[in-house]
CSV table of C-alpha atoms in Angstrom, one decimal:
chain,number,residue,atom,x,y,z
T,1,MET,CA,-3.5,-0.5,-42.3
T,2,THR,CA,-5.7,0.8,-39.6
T,3,ASP,CA,-9.1,-0.8,-38.8
T,4,LEU,CA,-12.0,1.7,-37.9
T,5,LEU,CA,-11.8,0.7,-34.2
T,6,SER,CA,-13.7,2.7,-31.5
T,7,LEU,CA,-11.7,5.2,-29.3
T,8,ALA,CA,-11.9,2.6,-26.4
T,9,GLU,CA,-10.5,-0.3,-28.6
T,10,LEU,CA,-7.7,2.0,-29.8
T,11,ARG,CA,-6.8,3.3,-26.2
T,12,ALA,CA,-6.9,-0.2,-24.8
T,13,HIS,CA,-4.6,-1.6,-27.5
T,14,VAL,CA,-2.2,1.4,-27.2
T,15,ASP,CA,-2.2,1.0,-23.3
T,16,GLN,CA,-1.6,-2.6,-23.6
T,17,HIS,CA,1.2,-2.0,-26.3
T,18,TYR,CA,3.1,0.6,-24.2
T,19,ALA,CA,2.8,-1.6,-20.9
T,20,HIS,CA,4.3,-4.4,-22.8
T,21,GLN,CA,7.0,-2.1,-24.5
T,22,VAL,CA,8.3,-0.5,-21.4
T,23,GLN,CA,8.4,-3.9,-19.4
T,24,CYS,CA,10.7,-5.3,-22.3
T,25,LEU,CA,12.9,-2.2,-22.1
T,26,ASP,CA,13.4,-2.1,-18.5
T,27,ASP,CA,14.0,-5.8,-18.4
T,28,GLY,CA,16.7,-5.5,-20.9
T,29,ARG,CA,14.8,-7.6,-23.5
T,30,PHE,CA,15.8,-5.2,-26.3
T,31,GLU,CA,14.9,-7.7,-29.2
T,32,GLU,CA,11.3,-7.8,-27.9
T,33,TYR,CA,11.4,-4.0,-27.3
T,34,ALA,CA,12.6,-3.4,-31.1
T,35,ALA,CA,9.8,-5.8,-32.2
T,36,THR,CA,7.2,-3.4,-31.1
T,37,PHE,CA,8.3,-1.1,-33.8
T,38,THR,CA,7.7,-1.8,-37.6
T,39,PRO,CA,10.4,-3.3,-39.5
T,40,ASP,CA,11.5,0.0,-41.0
T,41,GLY,CA,10.7,1.9,-37.6
T,42,GLU,CA,12.8,4.9,-36.3
T,43,PHE,CA,13.6,5.3,-32.7
T,44,GLN,CA,15.2,8.6,-31.6
T,45,HIS,CA,15.6,8.8,-27.7
T,46,THR,CA,18.3,11.4,-27.6
T,47,PRO,CA,17.7,14.9,-28.9
T,48,GLY,CA,20.0,15.8,-31.7
T,49,VAL,CA,21.2,12.3,-32.4
T,50,GLU,CA,20.2,10.4,-35.7
T,51,PRO,CA,17.2,8.0,-35.1
T,52,ALA,CA,18.0,4.2,-34.9
T,53,ARG,CA,16.4,2.4,-37.9
T,54,THR,CA,15.1,-1.1,-38.2
T,55,HIS,CA,14.9,-3.8,-35.5
T,56,ALA,CA,18.6,-4.7,-35.7
T,57,GLY,CA,19.5,-0.9,-35.5
T,58,ILE,CA,17.3,-0.2,-32.4
T,59,VAL,CA,18.8,-3.1,-30.7
T,60,ARG,CA,22.2,-1.9,-31.5
T,61,GLU,CA,21.4,1.7,-30.3
T,62,LEU,CA,20.0,0.4,-26.9
T,63,ARG,CA,22.9,-2.2,-26.2
T,64,ALA,CA,25.1,0.7,-26.9
T,65,PHE,CA,23.1,3.2,-24.6
T,66,HIS,CA,23.1,0.5,-21.8
T,67,GLU,CA,26.9,0.1,-21.7
T,68,ARG,CA,26.7,3.0,-19.2
T,69,PHE,CA,25.0,0.9,-16.7
T,70,ARG,CA,27.3,-2.1,-17.2
T,71,ASP,CA,29.2,-1.5,-13.7
T,72,ASN,CA,26.0,0.1,-12.0
T,73,PRO,CA,23.3,-2.4,-11.7
T,74,VAL,CA,20.3,-0.3,-11.7
T,75,GLN,CA,16.7,-1.0,-12.3
T,76,ARG,CA,15.2,1.6,-14.5
T,77,ARG,CA,11.6,2.2,-14.9
T,78,HIS,CA,9.7,4.1,-17.7
T,79,TRP,CA,6.5,5.6,-16.9
T,80,PHE,CA,4.1,6.9,-19.7
T,81,ASN,CA,1.2,9.1,-19.0
T,82,MET,CA,-1.4,11.4,-20.4
T,83,ILE,CA,-1.6,9.9,-23.7
T,84,ARG,CA,-3.2,11.8,-26.3
T,85,LEU,CA,-4.2,9.9,-29.7
T,86,GLU,CA,-4.9,11.7,-32.8
T,87,ARG,CA,-5.6,9.9,-36.2
T,88,ARG,CA,-3.6,11.2,-39.1
T,89,VAL,CA,-4.6,11.6,-42.5
T,90,ASP,CA,-2.5,8.6,-43.6
T,91,GLY,CA,-4.6,6.4,-41.4
T,92,ALA,CA,-1.9,6.0,-38.6
T,93,TYR,CA,-2.0,7.7,-35.2
T,94,ASP,CA,-0.1,10.4,-33.5
T,95,ALA,CA,0.4,9.5,-29.7
T,96,THR,CA,1.8,12.4,-27.7
T,97,PHE,CA,2.5,11.8,-24.1
T,98,TYR,CA,4.7,12.3,-21.1
T,99,ALA,CA,7.3,10.1,-19.9
T,100,LEU,CA,9.4,10.0,-16.6
T,101,VAL,CA,12.3,7.7,-16.0
T,102,LEU,CA,13.0,6.2,-12.6
T,103,THR,CA,16.2,4.8,-11.8
T,104,VAL,CA,16.5,2.6,-8.6
T,105,ARG,CA,19.9,1.7,-7.1
T,106,PRO,CA,20.3,-1.5,-4.9
T,107,ASP,CA,19.3,-0.9,-1.4
T,108,VAL,CA,18.1,2.8,-1.8
T,109,LYS,CA,14.2,3.1,-1.5
T,110,GLU,CA,14.0,6.5,-3.2
T,111,PRO,CA,14.5,6.5,-6.8
T,112,LEU,CA,16.4,8.9,-9.0
T,113,VAL,CA,13.6,10.9,-10.8
T,114,GLY,CA,13.9,12.1,-14.3
T,115,PRO,CA,14.4,13.0,-17.0
T,116,SER,CA,10.9,14.0,-17.8
T,117,CYS,CA,10.1,13.9,-21.3
T,118,LEU,CA,7.5,14.7,-23.9
T,119,VAL,CA,7.3,11.8,-26.5
T,120,HIS,CA,5.9,11.8,-30.1
T,121,ASP,CA,4.9,8.4,-31.5
T,122,VAL,CA,3.6,7.6,-34.6
T,123,LEU,CA,1.8,4.2,-34.3
T,124,GLU,CA,0.3,1.9,-37.0
T,125,ILE,CA,-2.8,0.2,-35.4
T,126,GLY,CA,-4.5,-2.6,-37.1
T,127,GLY,CA,-5.5,-6.5,-36.9
T,128,GLY,CA,-5.4,-6.5,-33.1
T,129,THR,CA,-1.7,-5.1,-32.9
T,130,VAL,CA,0.0,-1.7,-32.5
T,131,ARG,CA,3.4,-1.0,-33.8
T,132,ASN,CA,5.6,2.2,-33.5
T,133,ARG,CA,6.5,3.6,-36.9
T,134,SER,CA,8.6,6.2,-35.2
T,135,ARG,CA,9.5,7.5,-31.7
T,136,ARG,CA,11.0,10.9,-30.9
T,137,VAL,CA,11.6,12.1,-27.4
T,138,GLU,CA,12.2,15.7,-26.2
T,139,HIS,CA,13.7,16.2,-22.9
T,140,ASP,CA,11.9,18.7,-20.7
T,141,GLN,CA,15.2,20.0,-19.2
T,142,LEU,CA,16.5,20.9,-22.8
T,143,ARG,CA,13.5,22.7,-24.2
U,1,MET,CA,-15.6,-17.3,-14.0
U,2,THR,CA,-14.4,-14.8,-16.6
U,3,ASP,CA,-16.6,-13.4,-19.4
U,4,LEU,CA,-15.4,-13.0,-23.1
U,5,LEU,CA,-14.8,-9.5,-22.7
U,6,SER,CA,-13.1,-7.2,-25.3
U,7,LEU,CA,-9.6,-5.9,-24.3
U,8,ALA,CA,-11.4,-2.4,-23.8
U,9,GLU,CA,-14.0,-3.6,-21.5
U,10,LEU,CA,-11.3,-5.6,-19.7
U,11,ARG,CA,-8.9,-2.8,-19.2
U,12,ALA,CA,-11.8,-0.4,-18.3
U,13,HIS,CA,-12.8,-2.5,-15.7
U,14,VAL,CA,-9.3,-3.3,-14.3
U,15,ASP,CA,-8.4,0.5,-14.3
U,16,GLN,CA,-11.5,1.3,-12.2
U,17,HIS,CA,-10.8,-1.6,-9.9
U,18,TYR,CA,-7.3,-0.2,-9.3
U,19,ALA,CA,-8.4,3.3,-8.8
U,20,HIS,CA,-11.1,2.2,-6.2
U,21,GLN,CA,-8.5,-0.1,-4.6
U,22,VAL,CA,-5.7,2.6,-3.9
U,23,GLN,CA,-8.1,5.1,-2.8
U,24,CYS,CA,-9.5,2.8,-0.2
U,25,LEU,CA,-5.9,1.9,0.9
U,26,ASP,CA,-4.7,5.5,0.8
U,27,ASP,CA,-7.8,6.7,2.9
U,28,GLY,CA,-7.2,3.9,5.5
U,29,ARG,CA,-10.6,1.9,4.5
U,30,PHE,CA,-8.8,-1.3,5.1
U,31,GLU,CA,-12.2,-3.3,5.0
U,32,GLU,CA,-13.0,-2.0,1.6
U,33,TYR,CA,-9.6,-2.6,0.4
U,34,ALA,CA,-9.8,-6.3,1.6
U,35,ALA,CA,-13.2,-6.5,-0.2
U,36,THR,CA,-11.4,-6.0,-3.4
U,37,PHE,CA,-9.7,-9.4,-3.1
U,38,THR,CA,-11.7,-12.6,-3.3
U,39,PRO,CA,-12.6,-14.3,0.0
U,40,ASP,CA,-9.5,-16.6,-0.2
U,41,GLY,CA,-7.5,-13.9,-1.7
U,42,GLU,CA,-3.7,-13.5,-1.0
U,43,PHE,CA,-2.0,-10.3,-0.4
U,44,GLN,CA,2.0,-10.3,0.0
U,45,HIS,CA,3.3,-6.7,0.0
U,46,THR,CA,6.4,-7.2,1.7
U,47,PRO,CA,9.1,-9.6,0.0
U,48,GLY,CA,9.9,-12.6,2.0
U,49,VAL,CA,7.0,-12.4,4.3
U,50,GLU,CA,4.2,-14.9,4.3
U,51,PRO,CA,1.2,-13.5,2.5
U,52,ALA,CA,-2.0,-12.4,4.3
U,53,ARG,CA,-5.1,-14.6,3.4
U,54,THR,CA,-8.7,-13.9,3.6
U,55,HIS,CA,-10.4,-10.5,4.1
U,56,ALA,CA,-10.0,-10.7,7.9
U,57,GLY,CA,-6.2,-11.5,7.4
U,58,ILE,CA,-5.6,-8.7,4.9
U,59,VAL,CA,-7.2,-6.1,7.2
U,60,ARG,CA,-5.2,-7.4,10.1
U,61,GLU,CA,-2.1,-7.0,8.1
U,62,LEU,CA,-2.8,-3.6,6.9
U,63,ARG,CA,-3.6,-2.5,10.5
U,64,ALA,CA,-0.3,-3.9,11.7
U,65,PHE,CA,1.7,-2.4,9.0
U,66,HIS,CA,0.1,1.2,9.5
U,67,GLU,CA,1.1,1.2,13.0
U,68,ARG,CA,4.3,2.8,12.0
U,69,PHE,CA,2.4,5.7,10.8
U,70,ARG,CA,0.4,6.1,14.1
U,71,ASP,CA,2.5,9.2,15.5
U,72,ASN,CA,3.4,10.3,11.9
U,73,PRO,CA,0.2,11.6,10.0
U,74,VAL,CA,1.3,11.3,6.5
U,75,GLN,CA,-0.9,11.1,3.5
U,76,ARG,CA,0.4,8.2,1.2
U,77,ARG,CA,-0.6,7.6,-2.3
U,78,HIS,CA,-0.1,4.6,-4.3
U,79,TRP,CA,0.3,5.3,-8.1
U,80,PHE,CA,0.0,2.2,-10.5
U,81,ASN,CA,1.0,2.3,-14.1
U,82,MET,CA,1.9,0.4,-17.3
U,83,ILE,CA,-0.4,-2.3,-16.6
U,84,ARG,CA,-0.1,-5.4,-18.6
U,85,LEU,CA,-3.0,-7.9,-18.8
U,86,GLU,CA,-2.5,-11.5,-19.9
U,87,ARG,CA,-5.1,-14.0,-19.9
U,88,ARG,CA,-4.2,-17.3,-18.0
U,89,VAL,CA,-5.1,-20.8,-19.1
U,90,ASP,CA,-7.3,-21.0,-15.8
U,91,GLY,CA,-9.5,-18.0,-17.2
U,92,ALA,CA,-8.2,-15.5,-14.7
U,93,TYR,CA,-5.8,-12.7,-15.7
U,94,ASP,CA,-2.4,-11.8,-14.8
U,95,ALA,CA,-1.7,-8.3,-14.4
U,96,THR,CA,1.9,-7.0,-14.2
U,97,PHE,CA,2.6,-3.4,-13.4
U,98,TYR,CA,4.6,-0.7,-11.9
U,99,ALA,CA,3.9,0.9,-8.5
U,100,LEU,CA,5.3,4.0,-7.0
U,101,VAL,CA,4.5,5.0,-3.4
U,102,LEU,CA,4.5,8.7,-2.5
U,103,THR,CA,4.5,9.7,1.2
U,104,VAL,CA,3.3,13.4,1.8
U,105,ARG,CA,4.2,15.0,5.2
U,106,PRO,CA,2.1,17.8,6.6
U,107,ASP,CA,3.0,21.3,5.1
U,108,VAL,CA,5.8,19.8,3.0
U,109,LYS,CA,5.1,20.2,-0.7
U,110,GLU,CA,7.6,17.7,-2.0
U,111,PRO,CA,6.6,14.1,-1.2
U,112,LEU,CA,9.0,11.4,-0.3
U,113,VAL,CA,9.3,9.2,-3.5
U,114,GLY,CA,9.6,5.5,-3.2
U,115,PRO,CA,9.7,2.5,-3.1
U,116,SER,CA,9.3,1.6,-6.9
U,117,CYS,CA,7.8,-1.8,-7.3
U,118,LEU,CA,6.8,-4.4,-9.7
U,119,VAL,CA,3.4,-5.9,-8.8
U,120,HIS,CA,2.1,-9.3,-10.0
U,121,ASP,CA,-1.6,-9.7,-9.5
U,122,VAL,CA,-4.0,-12.4,-10.3
U,123,LEU,CA,-7.3,-11.0,-11.3
U,124,GLU,CA,-10.9,-12.7,-11.4
U,125,ILE,CA,-12.9,-10.6,-13.9
U,126,GLY,CA,-16.5,-11.4,-14.5
U,127,GLY,CA,-20.1,-10.1,-14.2
U,128,GLY,CA,-19.0,-6.7,-14.3
U,129,THR,CA,-16.5,-6.9,-11.3
U,130,VAL,CA,-12.8,-7.4,-10.7
U,131,ARG,CA,-11.3,-9.1,-7.7
U,132,ASN,CA,-7.6,-9.9,-6.8
U,133,ARG,CA,-7.1,-13.4,-6.4
U,134,SER,CA,-3.6,-12.6,-5.3
U,135,ARG,CA,-1.0,-9.8,-5.2
U,136,ARG,CA,2.8,-10.1,-4.9
U,137,VAL,CA,4.8,-7.1,-4.5
U,138,GLU,CA,8.7,-6.9,-5.7
U,139,HIS,CA,10.5,-3.9,-4.3
U,140,ASP,CA,12.9,-2.8,-7.2
U,141,GLN,CA,15.7,-1.8,-4.7
U,142,LEU,CA,15.9,-5.4,-3.4
U,143,ARG,CA,16.1,-7.0,-6.8
K,1,MET,CA,-27.0,15.2,-21.3
K,2,THR,CA,-24.9,11.9,-20.9
K,3,ASP,CA,-25.5,9.1,-23.1
K,4,LEU,CA,-25.5,5.5,-22.0
K,5,LEU,CA,-21.9,4.7,-22.8
K,6,SER,CA,-20.0,1.5,-21.8
K,7,LEU,CA,-17.7,1.8,-18.9
K,8,ALA,CA,-14.9,1.3,-21.7
K,9,GLU,CA,-16.3,4.2,-23.8
K,10,LEU,CA,-16.5,6.4,-20.9
K,11,ARG,CA,-13.0,5.9,-19.7
K,12,ALA,CA,-11.5,6.2,-22.9
K,13,HIS,CA,-13.1,9.7,-23.5
K,14,VAL,CA,-12.1,10.6,-20.3
K,15,ASP,CA,-8.6,9.5,-20.5
K,16,GLN,CA,-8.3,11.6,-24.0
K,17,HIS,CA,-10.1,14.5,-22.3
K,18,TYR,CA,-7.5,14.7,-19.5
K,19,ALA,CA,-4.6,14.0,-21.7
K,20,HIS,CA,-5.7,17.0,-23.9
K,21,GLN,CA,-6.5,19.2,-20.9
K,22,VAL,CA,-3.1,18.8,-19.2
K,23,GLN,CA,-1.1,19.4,-22.5
K,24,CYS,CA,-3.1,22.5,-23.2
K,25,LEU,CA,-2.3,23.7,-19.4
K,26,ASP,CA,1.4,22.6,-19.7
K,27,ASP,CA,2.0,24.3,-23.2
K,28,GLY,CA,0.5,27.6,-21.8
K,29,ARG,CA,-2.5,27.3,-24.1
K,30,PHE,CA,-5.0,28.5,-21.3
K,31,GLU,CA,-7.8,29.4,-23.8
K,32,GLU,CA,-7.9,25.8,-25.0
K,33,TYR,CA,-7.6,24.6,-21.4
K,34,ALA,CA,-10.6,26.9,-20.3
K,35,ALA,CA,-12.6,25.3,-23.5
K,36,THR,CA,-12.4,21.9,-21.9
K,37,PHE,CA,-14.8,23.3,-18.9
K,38,THR,CA,-18.5,23.9,-19.7
K,39,PRO,CA,-19.3,27.6,-20.4
K,40,ASP,CA,-20.3,28.1,-16.7
K,41,GLY,CA,-17.6,25.7,-15.5
K,42,GLU,CA,-15.9,26.3,-12.1
K,43,PHE,CA,-12.2,25.8,-11.5
K,44,GLN,CA,-10.8,25.9,-8.0
K,45,HIS,CA,-7.0,24.7,-7.9
K,46,THR,CA,-5.9,26.6,-4.6
K,47,PRO,CA,-7.8,25.5,-1.4
K,48,GLY,CA,-9.7,28.3,0.2
K,49,VAL,CA,-9.5,30.5,-2.8
K,50,GLU,CA,-12.9,31.2,-4.5
K,51,PRO,CA,-13.1,29.1,-7.8
K,52,ALA,CA,-12.8,30.8,-11.2
K,53,ARG,CA,-15.8,30.7,-13.4
K,54,THR,CA,-16.8,30.8,-17.0
K,55,HIS,CA,-14.0,30.3,-19.8
K,56,ALA,CA,-13.0,34.0,-19.4
K,57,GLY,CA,-12.6,33.7,-15.7
K,58,ILE,CA,-10.4,30.5,-16.0
K,59,VAL,CA,-8.0,32.1,-18.5
K,60,ARG,CA,-7.8,35.1,-16.2
K,61,GLU,CA,-7.0,33.0,-13.1
K,62,LEU,CA,-4.4,31.0,-15.0
K,63,ARG,CA,-2.7,34.0,-16.4
K,64,ALA,CA,-2.5,35.6,-13.0
K,65,PHE,CA,-1.2,32.4,-11.5
K,66,HIS,CA,1.5,31.9,-14.1
K,67,GLU,CA,2.8,35.2,-13.4
K,68,ARG,CA,5.1,33.4,-10.9
K,69,PHE,CA,6.9,31.8,-13.6
K,70,ARG,CA,7.5,35.0,-15.7
K,71,ASP,CA,11.3,35.3,-15.0
K,72,ASN,CA,11.5,31.4,-14.2
K,73,PRO,CA,11.2,29.4,-17.4
K,74,VAL,CA,10.2,26.1,-16.2
K,75,GLN,CA,8.4,23.4,-18.0
K,76,ARG,CA,5.6,22.0,-15.8
K,77,ARG,CA,3.9,18.8,-16.4
K,78,HIS,CA,0.6,17.7,-14.6
K,79,TRP,CA,0.2,14.0,-14.1
K,80,PHE,CA,-3.2,12.6,-13.4
K,81,ASN,CA,-3.5,9.0,-12.5
K,82,MET,CA,-6.0,6.4,-10.5
K,83,ILE,CA,-9.1,8.0,-12.1
K,84,ARG,CA,-12.4,6.6,-10.3
K,85,LEU,CA,-15.5,7.5,-12.2
K,86,GLU,CA,-19.0,7.4,-10.8
K,87,ARG,CA,-22.2,8.2,-12.2
K,88,ARG,CA,-24.1,10.8,-10.5
K,89,VAL,CA,-27.9,11.1,-10.0
K,90,ASP,CA,-28.0,14.1,-12.1
K,91,GLY,CA,-26.5,12.0,-15.1
K,92,ALA,CA,-23.0,13.7,-14.9
K,93,TYR,CA,-19.8,11.8,-13.4
K,94,ASP,CA,-17.8,12.3,-10.6
K,95,ALA,CA,-14.0,11.9,-11.4
K,96,THR,CA,-11.8,11.4,-8.3
K,97,PHE,CA,-8.2,11.0,-9.1
K,98,TYR,CA,-4.6,11.7,-8.0
K,99,ALA,CA,-2.3,14.5,-9.5
K,100,LEU,CA,1.2,15.2,-9.2
K,101,VAL,CA,2.9,18.3,-10.6
K,102,LEU,CA,6.4,18.1,-11.8
K,103,THR,CA,8.3,21.2,-12.4
K,104,VAL,CA,11.5,20.9,-14.8
K,105,ARG,CA,14.1,23.7,-14.7
K,106,PRO,CA,16.4,24.4,-17.7
K,107,ASP,CA,19.4,22.0,-18.0
K,108,VAL,CA,18.4,20.1,-14.4
K,109,LYS,CA,17.7,16.6,-15.3
K,110,GLU,CA,15.7,15.9,-11.9
K,111,PRO,CA,12.2,17.7,-11.7
K,112,LEU,CA,11.1,19.2,-8.6
K,113,VAL,CA,8.2,16.8,-7.5
K,114,GLY,CA,5.0,18.0,-5.9
K,115,PRO,CA,2.6,19.1,-4.9
K,116,SER,CA,0.4,15.7,-4.7
K,117,CYS,CA,-3.2,16.3,-5.0
K,118,LEU,CA,-6.6,14.7,-4.8
K,119,VAL,CA,-8.7,16.1,-7.6
K,120,HIS,CA,-12.5,16.1,-7.6
K,121,ASP,CA,-14.0,16.7,-11.0
K,122,VAL,CA,-17.6,16.8,-12.3
K,123,LEU,CA,-17.6,15.8,-15.9
K,124,GLU,CA,-20.5,16.2,-18.4
K,125,ILE,CA,-20.0,13.4,-21.0
K,126,GLY,CA,-22.2,12.9,-24.4
K,127,GLY,CA,-22.0,13.3,-27.8
K,128,GLY,CA,-18.4,12.1,-27.9
K,129,THR,CA,-17.0,14.9,-25.9
K,130,VAL,CA,-16.3,15.4,-22.3
K,131,ARG,CA,-16.3,18.7,-20.3
K,132,ASN,CA,-15.5,19.8,-16.8
K,133,ARG,CA,-18.5,21.3,-15.0
K,134,SER,CA,-16.1,21.9,-12.1
K,135,ARG,CA,-12.8,21.0,-10.5
K,136,ARG,CA,-11.7,21.2,-7.1
K,137,VAL,CA,-8.1,20.5,-6.1
K,138,GLU,CA,-7.1,19.4,-2.6
K,139,HIS,CA,-3.3,19.5,-1.7
K,140,ASP,CA,-2.1,16.5,0.1
K,141,GLN,CA,0.4,18.5,2.4
K,142,LEU,CA,-2.5,20.6,3.5
K,143,ARG,CA,-5.0,17.9,4.7
């Protein structure tokens, strides 16, 4: 499933994957976000809640979550940083990184900052593509 | 104009370009910032305002903009993140990314945060160098 | 000491180094943080204070610094960004970049933001590893 790529190629594909993924999410293109996961991918963004599974399940979870912004037209931005990649024994990769959510309200220059999170992804990398097998998000204020 | 570089080489040169570019900007080295654009490059950092054009025009625009900090000796920091690169049909690259401006006042540890922006660059990449053909900045609070 | 690596390989190893380094620091694994420096490495994180030297000295400095958080169980996060690499005449690399410290208090979603810093590292890169020969941190609010 995973080609023997150099660290440079691996990181470049992962960086490109995450840039695409968060831009889909922050644009509200949830089907495209879900498509960055494997077909049976798992997505858990709220600690203690069962993960969403499959593309359809991830889209459903995101639609439900974003109901809270229905009458509150904010622009959210997800920033990922300090991404550490480690090869797993099964050939996939663990990506452990920091995430910060910025929420911008209309006409307010200073965004709301937070939460700050630690994210644990399992990535399947091969054939020029990266897909999330899973994502698990820990919130720093709840640790 | 653009060599056939691997994604890893492309992203490495782009990351290095942006690091150099923002450090010039935040140091007030406006001529060096302008030199990161092509000779006929376009730079629009305020929505609705005509872009500055050419190195001399970009320097003039930056000098005018920074007049507001003349009696207010802040240290600004431009952070770019979540950079997505896409090859254009003309051989250049679209770079779409998030930007956040931090403004640090003397003796105040907590910076002012914002604005949060979405930036659209067109980059010419080749011969080991990256240059901005254009930059257009959208402010999230005005979307 | 430094192989002739492509810019892509250099940056990938440096990005991976920093991700590992800050995750050690923010997890309180100070021995592992110190091990990201060369044996005689120098670490100065407070302007005007003598740098800590050697792995044991760096661990001692970090333990002393973190005493302030003993009864204040925060989760700190160090974000590095806009990393510029330049080869030195001695074959090592200067890395100049921005750093931002986020401090998250229990049950508080919005982190404390700051200080914003400019960091000057000298990196020894070779044989697939990156080590800090030195680190010097400037705080933007003190410039």
